Amino acid sequence: MTSWAPLVPGSLIPAGDLRPLELYTPGDLFSWPELQSLCSDGILAHLFRDAYLLPGQSPTASLRARAAARGVPASIRRRVVAGRMTAAWIHGCSPPPERLALLVDSNHRISALRATRGCTLHQVTLGRCDVVSLGGLMVSSPLRTAVDLALHVPAEFAVPALQKLLQRRQGDVRLRLLELAISTSPRLPHKVAALEKLAASAAALVTCGAVDVEDSVNAPDSVQDMVQVLGVPHLKGEL
């Protein structure tokens, strides 16, 4: 095993380095069995699949995205977007997913990606503001993630995640914006169920004063602009 410089008690710092790694994964430094052993001994803490952190380290969205990216083959990483419950986890609003939910834009052929293991593929149309880049992985934006949760994820999982998305201190997911984007979209499948999930999410937040349900949309954000940006009317069925 690699020798370690005793610069910081209890931390893992390779000899010759000045600081510990942010994310520990199988590779030149440790094998996966060694990482699992270090985790069992309390020297590392498990983050996701084969990715580990130092104990007490708060994972960022970028670190979670880096961990998730390891489950996406490098050959397709630029053609897929982490979405739904996977994106909710990356944004810090849900537990780690059992399988990675990957969105494939309708401009790409999904047939070539079907062999991807440990992932669920969903072909959709993505708007120009629907995707952000985090930790080497494309991820659906918090707002697009919230719309997808309301439309496509069972309430028992969607509602808790929606509540946390609505509570983000960045204020980039707003209840009124979600309601308008969904309710004004014509011929949108699962619209009633989606609005019910939003209502259930808002109920608990209003009780504790976390959300103002009367909050209006900013003037530049017309309903037409919101729908165009979110791409909601063009969402296609799951494969």
C-alpha positions as a printed Julia matrix, in Angstrom:
239×3 Matrix{Float64}:
   0.0    0.0     0.0
   1.13   3.55   -0.64
   2.95   5.26    2.23
   1.37   8.34    3.77
   2.9   11.51    5.17
   1.67  12.17    8.74
   0.79  15.8     8.05
  -2.79  15.63    9.28
  -3.74  12.88   11.77
  -6.41  10.55   10.45
  -6.35  11.9     6.88
  -5.06  10.31    3.71
  -2.33  12.41    2.16
  -0.02  10.79   -0.39
   3.66  11.22    0.42
   4.92  14.35   -1.33
   1.45  15.94   -1.59
   0.28  18.92    0.45
  -3.42  18.15    0.81
  -5.81  15.16    0.72
  -7.86  14.28   -2.32
 -11.44  15.53   -2.65
 -12.74  12.25   -4.03
 -11.26   8.79   -3.59
 -12.01   6.26   -6.34
 -10.38   3.01   -7.47
  -7.2    3.69   -9.4
  -3.48   4.1    -8.92
  -3.79   5.04   -5.25
  -6.2    2.41   -3.93
  -8.14  -0.54   -5.26
 -11.87  -0.78   -4.59
 -11.41  -3.47   -1.87
  -8.88  -1.18   -0.17
 -11.31   1.75   -0.31
 -14.06  -0.42    1.17
 -11.7   -1.48    3.95
 -10.75   2.13    4.69
 -14.45   2.99    4.82
 -15.11   0.12    7.25
 -12.31   1.46    9.47
 -13.85   4.94    9.46
 -10.94   6.47    7.55
 -13.17   7.23    4.56
 -16.91   7.85    4.14
 -18.94   6.4     1.29
 -20.45   8.85   -1.2
 -21.77   6.87   -4.18
 -20.97   3.47   -5.64
 -17.16   3.31   -5.75
 -16.55   6.94   -4.69
 -15.48   7.97   -1.18
 -14.79  11.14    0.8
 -12.95  12.02    3.97
 -15.18  11.75    7.06
 -16.97  15.01    7.83
 -16.41  16.4     4.35
 -19.55  17.98    2.92
 -20.04  16.81   -0.69
 -20.7   19.54   -3.22
 -22.86  19.22   -6.31
 -19.68  18.97   -8.39
 -18.36  16.08   -6.28
 -21.66  14.22   -6.53
 -21.64  14.78  -10.3
 -18.07  13.47  -10.49
 -19.11  10.36   -8.6
 -22.14   9.85  -10.85
 -20.07  10.41  -13.99
 -18.04   7.32  -13.15
 -21.14   5.26  -13.91
 -21.52   6.77  -17.39
 -19.26   5.38  -20.13
 -16.85   8.04  -21.34
 -17.9    7.33  -24.93
 -21.43   8.62  -24.32
 -20.84  11.14  -21.54
 -21.18  14.12  -23.88
 -24.46  12.83  -25.31
 -26.44  12.3   -22.11
 -27.7   14.49  -19.27
 -28.18  13.3   -15.7
 -31.82  13.99  -14.87
 -34.8   13.28  -12.63
 -33.87  11.66   -9.3
 -30.2   11.49  -10.29
 -30.16  15.23  -10.88
 -32.12  15.79   -7.66
 -29.38  13.93   -5.77
 -26.61  15.85   -7.51
 -28.33  19.12   -6.55
 -28.45  17.88   -2.94
 -32.21  17.32   -2.74
 -32.63  13.53   -2.56
 -30.82  10.33   -1.52
 -28.44   8.64   -3.97
 -30.29   6.84   -6.79
 -30.12   3.1    -7.3
 -29.84   3.59  -11.07
 -28.68   6.64  -12.98
 -31.46   8.42  -14.87
 -30.01   9.81  -18.08
 -31.79  12.13  -20.49
 -31.02  11.88  -24.19
 -31.94  14.87  -26.35
 -34.17  14.07  -29.3
 -31.39  15.27  -31.62
 -29.33  12.23  -30.65
 -30.0    8.63  -31.6
 -30.83   6.69  -28.47
 -30.5    3.26  -30.08
 -26.7    3.43  -29.88
 -26.89   4.03  -26.11
 -29.2    1.2   -25.09
 -26.35  -1.05  -23.94
 -25.47   1.36  -21.13
 -25.55  -0.68  -17.91
 -26.81   0.58  -14.57
 -28.62   3.46  -16.25
 -32.16   4.27  -17.37
 -32.44   6.28  -20.59
 -35.25   8.77  -21.35
 -35.48  10.55  -24.69
 -36.68  14.14  -24.34
 -36.32  17.56  -25.88
 -34.05  19.82  -23.87
 -34.36  23.59  -23.9
 -31.43  25.99  -24.12
 -31.43  26.61  -20.35
 -32.2   23.06  -19.23
 -28.64  21.82  -18.78
 -25.73  22.79  -16.54
 -22.22  21.33  -16.44
 -21.03  19.97  -13.08
 -17.99  17.87  -12.34
 -17.49  16.74  -15.91
 -21.11  15.68  -16.33
 -24.07  17.44  -17.92
 -26.96  17.68  -15.44
 -30.49  19.0   -15.82
 -30.88  22.41  -14.21
 -32.7   22.62  -10.86
 -35.78  24.11  -12.57
 -35.91  21.47  -15.32
 -35.27  18.79  -12.68
 -38.27  19.99  -10.68
 -40.53  19.87  -13.75
 -39.36  16.35  -14.6
 -39.9   15.15  -11.03
 -43.45  16.47  -11.01
 -44.25  14.9   -14.38
 -42.45  11.57  -14.3
 -41.49  10.46  -10.78
 -43.89   8.78   -8.32
 -45.15  11.15   -5.64
 -43.49   9.28   -2.75
 -40.08  10.16   -4.21
 -40.92  13.36   -6.08
 -42.61  15.33   -3.31
 -39.72  15.28   -0.76
 -37.25  16.18   -3.51
 -39.5   18.98   -4.79
 -39.77  20.41   -1.29
 -35.98  20.63   -1.02
 -35.64  22.1    -4.51
 -38.15  24.79   -3.59
 -36.12  25.56   -0.45
 -32.83  26.07   -2.28
 -31.21  29.24   -1.01
 -30.34  30.16   -4.6
 -34.05  30.75   -5.24
 -33.76  29.23   -8.72
 -36.82  26.97   -8.31
 -40.06  28.84   -7.66
 -43.43  27.28   -7.06
 -45.4   29.73   -9.2
 -42.98  29.23  -12.08
 -43.43  25.45  -11.92
 -47.22  25.72  -11.74
 -47.4   28.0   -14.78
 -44.94  25.94  -16.83
 -46.99  22.79  -16.27
 -50.56  24.1   -16.2
 -50.27  26.21  -19.36
 -48.64  23.52  -21.51
 -51.16  22.04  -23.97
 -51.59  18.27  -24.34
 -49.1   17.55  -21.57
 -49.35  13.98  -20.21
 -49.66  13.55  -16.44
 -50.46  17.25  -15.96
 -53.07  16.74  -13.2
 -50.84  14.37  -11.25
 -47.91  16.79  -11.61
 -49.93  19.7   -10.21
 -51.05  17.5    -7.33
 -47.41  16.77   -6.49
 -46.64  20.49   -6.54
 -49.58  21.16   -4.23
 -48.41  18.45   -1.83
 -44.88  19.88   -1.91
 -46.11  23.4    -1.24
 -48.44  22.44    1.62
 -45.66  21.55    4.05
 -43.53  24.52    3.02
 -46.34  27.04    3.4
 -47.02  25.72    6.9
 -43.48  26.59    7.95
 -43.42  29.81    5.93
 -40.79  28.58    3.47
 -42.69  29.4     0.29
 -44.99  32.21   -0.76
 -47.59  30.62   -3.03
 -48.65  34.04   -4.28
 -45.13  34.81   -5.47
 -45.5   36.1    -8.99
 -43.27  35.43  -11.96
 -40.76  38.09  -12.9
 -42.0   40.32  -15.69
 -39.5   39.09  -18.32
 -40.57  35.48  -17.65
 -43.73  35.18  -19.72
 -45.47  31.83  -19.79
 -44.47  31.36  -23.41
 -40.81  32.03  -22.58
 -40.91  29.61  -19.65
 -42.41  26.83  -21.7
 -39.89  27.39  -24.48
 -36.94  27.36  -22.09
 -38.15  24.28  -20.23
 -39.11  22.44  -23.37
 -42.09  20.98  -21.52
 -44.55  20.67  -24.44
 -41.99  18.69  -26.38
 -41.21  16.07  -23.75
 -41.47  12.68  -25.35
 -42.56   9.42  -23.79
 -40.17   7.29  -21.83
 -38.46   4.42  -23.59
